[in-house]
PDB file of C-alpha atoms in Angstrom:
ATOM      1  CA  MET A   1       0.000   0.000   0.000  1.00 59.00           C
ATOM      2  CA  LEU A   2       1.330   3.424  -0.969  1.00 72.00           C
ATOM      3  CA  PRO A   3       1.878   5.769   2.009  1.00 85.00           C
ATOM      4  CA  VAL A   4      -0.377   8.811   2.263  1.00 93.00           C
ATOM      5  CA  LEU A   5       0.295  11.860   4.424  1.00 92.00           C
ATOM      6  CA  GLU A   6      -2.614  13.979   5.629  1.00 91.00           C
ATOM      7  CA  VAL A   7      -2.752  17.721   6.226  1.00 89.00           C
ATOM      8  CA  ALA A   8      -5.492  18.037   8.826  1.00 86.00           C
ATOM      9  CA  ILE A   9      -6.774  20.039  11.772  1.00 76.00           C
ATOM     10  CA  GLY A  10      -8.615  17.776  14.155  1.00 81.00           C
ATOM     11  CA  ASP A  11     -10.853  15.515  12.111  1.00 82.00           C
ATOM     12  CA  GLN A  12     -10.924  17.792   9.062  1.00 85.00           C
ATOM     13  CA  VAL A  13      -8.563  16.736   6.268  1.00 87.00           C
ATOM     14  CA  PHE A  14      -7.572  19.606   3.968  1.00 90.00           C
ATOM     15  CA  MET A  15      -5.169  17.739   1.683  1.00 95.00           C
ATOM     16  CA  LYS A  16      -3.479  14.401   1.164  1.00 95.00           C
ATOM     17  CA  VAL A  17       0.077  13.959  -0.106  1.00 96.00           C
ATOM     18  CA  ILE A  18       1.503  10.803  -1.675  1.00 95.00           C
ATOM     19  CA  PRO A  19       5.317  10.830  -1.351  1.00 95.00           C
ATOM     20  CA  VAL A  20       7.377   8.810  -3.841  1.00 93.00           C
ATOM     21  CA  ASP A  21      10.667   7.491  -2.474  1.00 92.00           C
ATOM     22  CA  LEU A  22      13.254   6.950  -5.218  1.00 92.00           C
ATOM     23  CA  ALA A  23      14.756   3.874  -3.548  1.00 90.00           C
ATOM     24  CA  ALA A  24      11.324   2.226  -3.395  1.00 88.00           C
ATOM     25  CA  TRP A  25      10.684   3.245  -7.006  1.00 89.00           C
ATOM     26  CA  LYS A  26      13.960   1.686  -8.134  1.00 88.00           C
ATOM     27  CA  LYS A  27      13.326  -1.512  -6.181  1.00 87.00           C
ATOM     28  CA  ALA A  28       9.830  -1.884  -7.660  1.00 85.00           C
ATOM     29  CA  GLY A  29      11.170  -1.528 -11.181  1.00 70.00           C
ATOM     30  CA  HIS A  30      10.347   1.586 -13.168  1.00 65.00           C
ATOM     31  CA  LYS A  31       6.677   1.398 -14.274  1.00 68.00           C
ATOM     32  CA  THR A  32       5.468  -1.074 -11.639  1.00 83.00           C
ATOM     33  CA  LEU A  33       4.237   1.625  -9.274  1.00 85.00           C
ATOM     34  CA  LEU A  34       2.651   3.864 -11.924  1.00 89.00           C
ATOM     35  CA  ASN A  35      -0.841   2.340 -12.026  1.00 89.00           C
ATOM     36  CA  PRO A  36      -1.191   1.910  -8.230  1.00 90.00           C
ATOM     37  CA  LEU A  37       0.041   5.479  -7.757  1.00 91.00           C
ATOM     38  CA  LYS A  38      -2.430   6.895 -10.258  1.00 92.00           C
ATOM     39  CA  GLU A  39      -5.303   4.809  -8.891  1.00 93.00           C
ATOM     40  CA  ARG A  40      -4.563   5.931  -5.335  1.00 93.00           C
ATOM     41  CA  LEU A  41      -4.471   9.580  -6.413  1.00 95.00           C
ATOM     42  CA  GLU A  42      -7.763   9.297  -8.304  1.00 94.00           C
ATOM     43  CA  ALA A  43      -9.419   7.513  -5.373  1.00 95.00           C
ATOM     44  CA  ILE A  44      -8.502  10.316  -2.977  1.00 95.00           C
ATOM     45  CA  ARG A  45      -9.692  13.032  -5.341  1.00 95.00           C
ATOM     46  CA  SER A  46     -12.966  11.177  -5.919  1.00 94.00           C
ATOM     47  CA  GLU A  47     -13.632  11.686  -2.203  1.00 93.00           C
ATOM     48  CA  GLY A  48     -13.466  15.449  -2.757  1.00 92.00           C
ATOM     49  CA  VAL A  49     -10.087  15.814  -1.042  1.00 94.00           C
ATOM     50  CA  PRO A  50      -7.264  17.666  -2.857  1.00 94.00           C
ATOM     51  CA  ALA A  51      -4.294  15.363  -3.383  1.00 96.00           C
ATOM     52  CA  VAL A  52      -0.807  15.688  -4.854  1.00 97.00           C
ATOM     53  CA  VAL A  53       2.157  13.438  -5.588  1.00 96.00           C
ATOM     54  CA  ILE A  54       5.568  14.657  -4.432  1.00 96.00           C
ATOM     55  CA  TRP A  55       8.716  12.957  -5.697  1.00 96.00           C
ATOM     56  CA  GLU A  56      11.730  12.728  -3.426  1.00 95.00           C
ATOM     57  CA  ASP A  57      14.010  14.555  -5.865  1.00 95.00           C
ATOM     58  CA  TYR A  58      11.625  17.519  -6.092  1.00 96.00           C
ATOM     59  CA  TRP A  59      11.339  17.687  -2.306  1.00 96.00           C
ATOM     60  CA  LEU A  60      15.105  17.685  -1.849  1.00 95.00           C
ATOM     61  CA  SER A  61      16.079  19.981  -4.717  1.00 94.00           C
ATOM     62  CA  ARG A  62      12.983  22.208  -5.192  1.00 96.00           C
ATOM     63  CA  ARG A  63      11.576  22.249  -1.679  1.00 96.00           C
ATOM     64  CA  SER A  64      10.829  25.969  -1.586  1.00 97.00           C
ATOM     65  CA  VAL A  65       8.700  25.675  -4.753  1.00 97.00           C
ATOM     66  CA  VAL A  66       6.897  22.570  -3.462  1.00 97.00           C
ATOM     67  CA  GLN A  67       6.147  24.243  -0.131  1.00 96.00           C
ATOM     68  CA  SER A  68       4.924  27.387  -1.898  1.00 97.00           C
ATOM     69  CA  ARG A  69       2.504  25.394  -4.072  1.00 96.00           C
ATOM     70  CA  LEU A  70       1.193  23.469  -1.088  1.00 95.00           C
ATOM     71  CA  ALA A  71       0.710  26.713   0.858  1.00 95.00           C
ATOM     72  CA  ALA A  72      -1.224  28.229  -2.065  1.00 95.00           C
ATOM     73  CA  MET A  73      -3.490  25.186  -2.242  1.00 94.00           C
ATOM     74  CA  LEU A  74      -4.142  25.467   1.485  1.00 93.00           C
ATOM     75  CA  GLY A  75      -4.885  29.200   1.288  1.00 93.00           C
ATOM     76  CA  LYS A  76      -1.814  30.101   3.345  1.00 94.00           C
ATOM     77  CA  SER A  77      -0.069  32.320   0.776  1.00 96.00           C
ATOM     78  CA  ALA A  78       0.039  36.098   0.580  1.00 97.00           C
ATOM     79  CA  LYS A  79      -2.906  37.096  -1.631  1.00 97.00           C
ATOM     80  CA  ILE A  80      -2.301  39.709  -4.307  1.00 98.00           C
ATOM     81  CA  PRO A  81      -5.262  40.863  -6.458  1.00 98.00           C
ATOM     82  CA  ALA A  82      -4.220  40.766 -10.121  1.00 98.00           C
ATOM     83  CA  ARG A  83      -6.291  43.937 -10.690  1.00 98.00           C
ATOM     84  CA  LEU A  84      -3.566  45.853  -8.818  1.00 98.00           C
ATOM     85  CA  THR A  85      -0.845  44.640 -11.200  1.00 98.00           C
ATOM     86  CA  LEU A  86       0.415  45.827 -14.564  1.00 98.00           C
ATOM     87  CA  VAL A  87       1.024  43.379 -17.418  1.00 98.00           C
ATOM     88  CA  ARG A  88       3.705  43.688 -20.080  1.00 97.00           C
ATOM     89  CA  ARG A  89       6.101  41.652 -22.212  1.00 98.00           C
ATOM     90  CA  ILE A  90       9.374  40.672 -20.539  1.00 98.00           C
ATOM     91  CA  ASP A  91      12.737  39.520 -21.884  1.00 97.00           C
ATOM     92  CA  ASN A  92      14.099  35.993 -21.877  1.00 97.00           C
ATOM     93  CA  ALA A  93      16.651  36.558 -19.094  1.00 97.00           C
ATOM     94  CA  THR A  94      13.989  37.918 -16.726  1.00 97.00           C
ATOM     95  CA  THR A  95      11.652  35.060 -17.621  1.00 97.00           C
ATOM     96  CA  MET A  96      14.216  32.308 -17.125  1.00 97.00           C
ATOM     97  CA  GLY A  97      15.401  33.755 -13.831  1.00 97.00           C
ATOM     98  CA  PHE A  98      11.850  33.952 -12.491  1.00 98.00           C
ATOM     99  CA  LEU A  99      10.884  30.441 -13.630  1.00 98.00           C
ATOM    100  CA  GLU A 100      14.057  28.859 -12.278  1.00 96.00           C
ATOM    101  CA  ALA A 101      13.244  30.316  -8.879  1.00 97.00           C
ATOM    102  CA  ASN A 102       9.465  29.866  -8.868  1.00 98.00           C
ATOM    103  CA  HIS A 103       8.398  26.985 -11.157  1.00 97.00           C
ATOM    104  CA  LEU A 104       8.778  23.328 -10.208  1.00 95.00           C
ATOM    105  CA  ASN A 105      10.262  22.464 -13.603  1.00 93.00           C
ATOM    106  CA  GLY A 106      12.311  25.625 -14.004  1.00 93.00           C
ATOM    107  CA  GLY A 107      12.569  27.570 -17.234  1.00 92.00           C
ATOM    108  CA  THR A 108      12.270  26.443 -20.833  1.00 92.00           C
ATOM    109  CA  MET A 109      12.371  28.060 -24.256  1.00 92.00           C
ATOM    110  CA  SER A 110       9.375  30.147 -25.315  1.00 95.00           C
ATOM    111  CA  LYS A 111       8.475  32.701 -27.967  1.00 95.00           C
ATOM    112  CA  PHE A 112       6.223  35.087 -26.047  1.00 97.00           C
ATOM    113  CA  ARG A 113       6.726  36.046 -22.401  1.00 98.00           C
ATOM    114  CA  TYR A 114       4.481  38.146 -20.173  1.00 98.00           C
ATOM    115  CA  GLY A 115       4.880  39.321 -16.595  1.00 98.00           C
ATOM    116  CA  LEU A 116       2.629  40.835 -13.934  1.00 98.00           C
ATOM    117  CA  PHE A 117       4.179  43.644 -11.908  1.00 98.00           C
ATOM    118  CA  LEU A 118       2.929  44.951  -8.573  1.00 98.00           C
ATOM    119  CA  PRO A 119       3.650  48.712  -8.361  1.00 98.00           C
ATOM    120  CA  LYS A 120       5.349  49.999  -5.223  1.00 98.00           C
ATOM    121  CA  ARG A 121       2.239  51.909  -4.136  1.00 98.00           C
ATOM    122  CA  TYR A 122       0.505  48.554  -3.585  1.00 98.00           C
ATOM    123  CA  TYR A 123       3.222  46.862  -1.535  1.00 98.00           C
ATOM    124  CA  ARG A 124       0.890  47.437   1.405  1.00 97.00           C
ATOM    125  CA  VAL A 125      -1.072  44.314   0.400  1.00 97.00           C
ATOM    126  CA  LEU A 126       1.962  42.145   1.222  1.00 97.00           C
ATOM    127  CA  PRO A 127       2.440  40.762   4.738  1.00 96.00           C
ATOM    128  CA  THR A 128       4.820  42.786   6.887  1.00 95.00           C
ATOM    129  CA  ASP A 129       7.199  39.817   7.147  1.00 94.00           C
ATOM    130  CA  PHE A 130       7.242  39.124   3.381  1.00 96.00           C
ATOM    131  CA  ALA A 131      10.862  39.121   2.140  1.00 94.00           C
ATOM    132  CA  PHE A 132      11.453  41.242  -0.985  1.00 95.00           C
ATOM    133  CA  ASP A 133      13.244  44.380  -2.150  1.00 95.00           C
ATOM    134  CA  ALA A 134      10.908  47.071  -0.865  1.00 96.00           C
ATOM    135  CA  SER A 135      13.075  49.802  -2.428  1.00 97.00           C
ATOM    136  CA  ALA A 136      12.278  48.643  -5.973  1.00 97.00           C
ATOM    137  CA  ASP A 137       9.621  50.531  -7.950  1.00 98.00           C
ATOM    138  CA  GLU A 138       7.773  47.307  -8.779  1.00 98.00           C
ATOM    139  CA  LEU A 139       7.768  43.602  -8.007  1.00 98.00           C
ATOM    140  CA  LEU A 140       7.415  40.845 -10.612  1.00 98.00           C
ATOM    141  CA  VAL A 141       4.748  38.531  -9.144  1.00 98.00           C
ATOM    142  CA  ALA A 142       3.698  36.205 -11.994  1.00 98.00           C
ATOM    143  CA  VAL A 143       4.889  35.036 -15.404  1.00 98.00           C
ATOM    144  CA  ALA A 144       3.276  33.181 -18.317  1.00 98.00           C
ATOM    145  CA  THR A 145       5.033  31.993 -21.466  1.00 98.00           C
ATOM    146  CA  PHE A 146       3.636  30.936 -24.831  1.00 98.00           C
ATOM    147  CA  SER A 147       4.871  29.122 -27.929  1.00 97.00           C
ATOM    148  CA  ASN A 148       5.095  30.465 -31.443  1.00 96.00           C
ATOM    149  CA  ALA A 149       1.994  29.827 -33.546  1.00 93.00           C
ATOM    150  CA  ARG A 150       1.292  26.570 -35.294  1.00 92.00           C
ATOM    151  CA  ILE A 151      -0.688  27.619 -38.356  1.00 88.00           C
ATOM    152  CA  PHE A 152      -3.392  25.400 -39.843  1.00 83.00           C
ATOM    153  CA  GLU A 153      -5.995  25.980 -42.517  1.00 75.00           C
ATOM    154  CA  GLN A 154      -9.554  26.075 -41.179  1.00 75.00           C
ATOM    155  CA  ASN A 155     -12.538  26.916 -43.378  1.00 73.00           C
ATOM    156  CA  GLY A 156     -10.197  28.272 -46.005  1.00 72.00           C
ATOM    157  CA  SER A 157      -8.455  30.661 -43.623  1.00 76.00           C
ATOM    158  CA  PRO A 158      -5.262  30.405 -41.538  1.00 81.00           C
ATOM    159  CA  PHE A 159      -5.839  29.275 -37.948  1.00 88.00           C
ATOM    160  CA  ARG A 160      -3.229  30.127 -35.303  1.00 92.00           C
ATOM    161  CA  SER A 161      -2.764  27.755 -32.366  1.00 94.00           C
ATOM    162  CA  HIS A 162      -0.443  28.578 -29.454  1.00 97.00           C
ATOM    163  CA  GLU A 163       0.602  26.652 -26.355  1.00 97.00           C
ATOM    164  CA  LEU A 164       0.655  28.045 -22.831  1.00 98.00           C
ATOM    165  CA  ILE A 165       4.002  26.585 -21.783  1.00 97.00           C
ATOM    166  CA  ARG A 166       4.652  27.898 -18.276  1.00 97.00           C
ATOM    167  CA  PHE A 167       2.777  29.787 -15.584  1.00 98.00           C
ATOM    168  CA  ALA A 168       4.167  30.604 -12.159  1.00 98.00           C
ATOM    169  CA  SER A 169       3.577  32.998  -9.290  1.00 98.00           C
ATOM    170  CA  LEU A 170       6.202  34.431  -6.973  1.00 98.00           C
ATOM    171  CA  LEU A 171       7.053  32.072  -4.118  1.00 98.00           C
ATOM    172  CA  GLY A 172       4.814  32.572  -1.120  1.00 97.00           C
ATOM    173  CA  THR A 173       2.085  34.370  -3.080  1.00 98.00           C
ATOM    174  CA  ASN A 174      -1.259  33.646  -4.665  1.00 97.00           C
ATOM    175  CA  VAL A 175      -1.893  36.265  -7.338  1.00 98.00           C
ATOM    176  CA  VAL A 176      -5.654  36.031  -7.626  1.00 97.00           C
ATOM    177  CA  GLY A 177      -6.699  36.282 -11.285  1.00 97.00           C
ATOM    178  CA  ALA A 178      -3.106  36.280 -12.564  1.00 98.00           C
ATOM    179  CA  LEU A 179      -3.419  33.664 -15.289  1.00 98.00           C
ATOM    180  CA  ASP A 180      -6.668  35.176 -16.566  1.00 98.00           C
ATOM    181  CA  LYS A 181      -5.036  38.606 -16.862  1.00 98.00           C
ATOM    182  CA  LEU A 182      -1.934  37.209 -18.574  1.00 98.00           C
ATOM    183  CA  LEU A 183      -4.036  35.158 -21.011  1.00 98.00           C
ATOM    184  CA  ASN A 184      -6.142  38.179 -21.912  1.00 97.00           C
ATOM    185  CA  ALA A 185      -3.034  40.271 -22.583  1.00 98.00           C
ATOM    186  CA  PHE A 186      -1.684  37.573 -24.893  1.00 98.00           C
ATOM    187  CA  ILE A 187      -5.030  37.229 -26.676  1.00 97.00           C
ATOM    188  CA  ARG A 188      -5.265  40.981 -27.285  1.00 96.00           C
ATOM    189  CA  GLU A 189      -1.770  41.151 -28.759  1.00 96.00           C
ATOM    190  CA  LYS A 190      -1.518  37.920 -30.777  1.00 94.00           C
ATOM    191  CA  SER A 191      -5.152  37.073 -31.698  1.00 93.00           C
ATOM    192  CA  PRO A 192      -4.773  33.273 -31.476  1.00 95.00           C
ATOM    193  CA  GLY A 193      -7.383  30.882 -32.812  1.00 95.00           C
ATOM    194  CA  ASP A 194      -6.913  28.771 -29.727  1.00 96.00           C
ATOM    195  CA  ILE A 195      -4.583  28.214 -26.786  1.00 97.00           C
ATOM    196  CA  MET A 196      -3.702  24.740 -25.560  1.00 97.00           C
ATOM    197  CA  THR A 197      -1.974  23.627 -22.383  1.00 98.00           C
ATOM    198  CA  TYR A 198      -1.518  20.634 -20.086  1.00 97.00           C
ATOM    199  CA  ALA A 199      -2.559  20.008 -16.487  1.00 97.00           C
ATOM    200  CA  ASP A 200      -0.002  17.927 -14.593  1.00 96.00           C
ATOM    201  CA  LEU A 201      -1.986  15.066 -13.035  1.00 96.00           C
ATOM    202  CA  GLU A 202       0.405  14.870 -10.092  1.00 96.00           C
ATOM    203  CA  TRP A 203      -0.685  18.329  -8.970  1.00 96.00           C
ATOM    204  CA  SER A 204      -4.007  19.119 -10.601  1.00 93.00           C
ATOM    205  CA  ASP A 205      -7.225  17.719 -11.987  1.00 90.00           C
ATOM    206  CA  GLY A 206      -7.467  20.740 -14.306  1.00 92.00           C
ATOM    207  CA  ARG A 207     -10.468  22.458 -12.752  1.00 92.00           C
ATOM    208  CA  SER A 208      -8.644  25.817 -12.667  1.00 94.00           C
ATOM    209  CA  TYR A 209      -8.311  25.683 -16.467  1.00 96.00           C
ATOM    210  CA  LYS A 210     -12.007  24.884 -16.837  1.00 95.00           C
ATOM    211  CA  ARG A 211     -12.862  28.021 -14.888  1.00 95.00           C
ATOM    212  CA  LEU A 212     -10.871  30.011 -17.473  1.00 96.00           C
ATOM    213  CA  GLY A 213     -12.810  28.605 -20.425  1.00 95.00           C
ATOM    214  CA  PHE A 214     -10.546  25.681 -21.360  1.00 97.00           C
ATOM    215  CA  GLU A 215     -12.090  22.387 -22.445  1.00 96.00           C
ATOM    216  CA  GLU A 216     -10.632  18.938 -21.846  1.00 96.00           C
ATOM    217  CA  ARG A 217      -9.308  17.338 -25.037  1.00 95.00           C
ATOM    218  CA  GLY A 218      -7.896  14.004 -23.896  1.00 95.00           C
ATOM    219  CA  ASN A 219      -5.101  12.628 -21.768  1.00 94.00           C
ATOM    220  CA  MET A 220      -1.380  12.473 -22.412  1.00 94.00           C
ATOM    221  CA  PRO A 221       0.452   9.297 -21.302  1.00 94.00           C
ATOM    222  CA  PRO A 222       3.200   9.262 -18.654  1.00 93.00           C
ATOM    223  CA  ARG A 223       6.526  10.673 -19.832  1.00 92.00           C
ATOM    224  CA  GLU A 224       9.915   9.476 -18.781  1.00 90.00           C
ATOM    225  CA  ALA A 225      12.613  11.619 -17.241  1.00 90.00           C
ATOM    226  CA  TYR A 226      15.984  10.965 -15.640  1.00 91.00           C
ATOM    227  CA  VAL A 227      16.985  11.819 -12.085  1.00 92.00           C
ATOM    228  CA  ASP A 228      20.623  12.451 -11.213  1.00 90.00           C
ATOM    229  CA  VAL A 229      20.451  10.702  -7.832  1.00 89.00           C
ATOM    230  CA  THR A 230      23.700  12.307  -6.688  1.00 87.00           C
ATOM    231  CA  HIS A 231      22.470  15.884  -7.059  1.00 86.00           C
ATOM    232  CA  MET A 232      18.724  15.136  -7.204  1.00 89.00           C
ATOM    233  CA  ARG A 233      18.467  16.945 -10.522  1.00 88.00           C
ATOM    234  CA  ARG A 234      15.849  15.937 -13.091  1.00 88.00           C
ATOM    235  CA  VAL A 235      16.340  16.165 -16.868  1.00 85.00           C
ATOM    236  CA  ARG A 236      14.060  15.222 -19.745  1.00 81.00           C
ATOM    237  CA  THR A 237      16.781  13.679 -21.899  1.00 77.00           C
ATOM    238  CA  LEU A 238      20.253  12.331 -21.215  1.00 69.00           C
ATOM    239  CA  GLU A 239      21.634  14.553 -23.947  1.00 64.00           C
ATOM    240  CA  LYS A 240      20.638  17.599 -21.860  1.00 58.00           C
ATOM    241  CA  ALA A 241      22.581  16.094 -18.976  1.00 57.00           C
ATOM    242  CA  GLY A 242      25.680  15.825 -21.146  1.00 59.00           C
ATOM    243  CA  HIS A 243      25.404  12.091 -21.898  1.00 60.00           C
ATOM    244  CA  THR A 244      24.947  10.327 -25.195  1.00 57.00           C
ATOM    245  CA  ALA A 245      21.751   8.404 -25.833  1.00 55.00           C
ATOM    246  CA  GLY A 246      21.769   4.690 -25.166  1.00 57.00           C
ATOM    247  CA  GLN A 247      23.106   3.164 -21.990  1.00 56.00           C
ATOM    248  CA  LEU A 248      21.828   4.803 -18.803  1.00 58.00           C
ATOM    249  CA  PRO A 249      24.652   6.157 -16.607  1.00 59.00           C
ATOM    250  CA  VAL A 250      24.869   4.517 -13.194  1.00 64.00           C
ATOM    251  CA  GLU A 251      24.072   7.738 -11.333  1.00 81.00           C
ATOM    252  CA  TYR A 252      20.766   8.281 -13.198  1.00 86.00           C
ATOM    253  CA  LEU A 253      17.386   6.722 -12.433  1.00 90.00           C
ATOM    254  CA  THR A 254      14.555   6.535 -14.953  1.00 89.00           C
ATOM    255  CA  VAL A 255      11.248   7.869 -13.604  1.00 91.00           C
ATOM    256  CA  TYR A 256       7.814   8.476 -15.125  1.00 91.00           C
ATOM    257  CA  ASN A 257       5.274  11.137 -14.324  1.00 92.00           C
ATOM    258  CA  LEU A 258       1.571  10.276 -14.145  1.00 93.00           C
ATOM    259  CA  GLY A 259       0.748  11.948 -17.424  1.00 94.00           C
ATOM    260  CA  SER A 260      -1.358  15.034 -18.013  1.00 96.00           C
ATOM    261  CA  ILE A 261      -4.695  16.316 -19.269  1.00 96.00           C
ATOM    262  CA  LYS A 262      -4.748  18.334 -22.472  1.00 97.00           C
ATOM    263  CA  TYR A 263      -6.868  21.489 -22.372  1.00 97.00           C
ATOM    264  CA  VAL A 264      -7.799  23.841 -25.211  1.00 97.00           C
ATOM    265  CA  ARG A 265      -9.448  27.261 -25.089  1.00 97.00           C
ATOM    266  CA  ASP A 266     -11.088  28.276 -28.342  1.00 95.00           C
ATOM    267  CA  ILE A 267     -10.808  32.014 -28.791  1.00 93.00           C
ATOM    268  CA  LYS A 268     -13.978  33.649 -30.069  1.00 74.00           C
ATOM    269  CA  ILE A 269     -13.780  36.537 -32.522  1.00 54.00           C
ATOM    270  CA  ASN A 270     -15.259  38.939 -29.991  1.00 46.00           C
ATOM    271  CA  GLU A 271     -12.527  37.989 -27.488  1.00 55.00           C
ATOM    272  CA  ASN A 272      -9.869  39.068 -29.971  1.00 50.00           C
ATOM    273  CA  GLU A 273     -11.666  42.336 -30.655  1.00 47.00           C
ATOM    274  CA  SER A 274     -12.435  43.243 -27.031  1.00 45.00           C
TER     275      SER A 274
END
């Protein structure tokens, strides 16, 4: 039986966490634990209890990000109304730096990058013990990145489809309405036909995307990745880790995520014109 940790006060359970130990994963043999892990997660969520899967390597190497996401889910983060922020395009260096510090999977290449900035006059909404540079004129509190367009022909006209690649809020914060505001800025500027994205099953059942007008369009199967067990660093391919394809280096362990749900938001003409 897979272990389950509960976050509770008295008899009320607010969340359940399924930890994945890499030694147990290795002993079980790669994919053996995948189905039981997914079934256990789905069973908990079917009871109406939020549940997440936390891998050992993420806990050891990205603990601050994991703790921030858990705090946001539990309503324990500093709340920042997105209506107080300003949205604008940001450069690649700013984007990568923010995502490396605030997204579980770090940064990745993207074509279009948008940030939400909290002006100094609204720093008063932050808790008095919140650590940040209070002398700065603004604070970057959320980032969303998008792919270049894939262009198809639809009804005799070009149809532009983009992917929402990354979204992250500043550690310790919950920027209420952030993704909606960032999406709307992108829609106004680029006029996409649709926007697609993926909900990571280990952390989400996708309901937040549904609230933003996305529709479920199928499931993506588990994907493999490689964990450097010495430094607890995860990479998608061995080539990115500096190894040639083929034989797996001794210090790397093959892992699989639980897959994801594909979501698509069809952009209506009046959205692009608003």
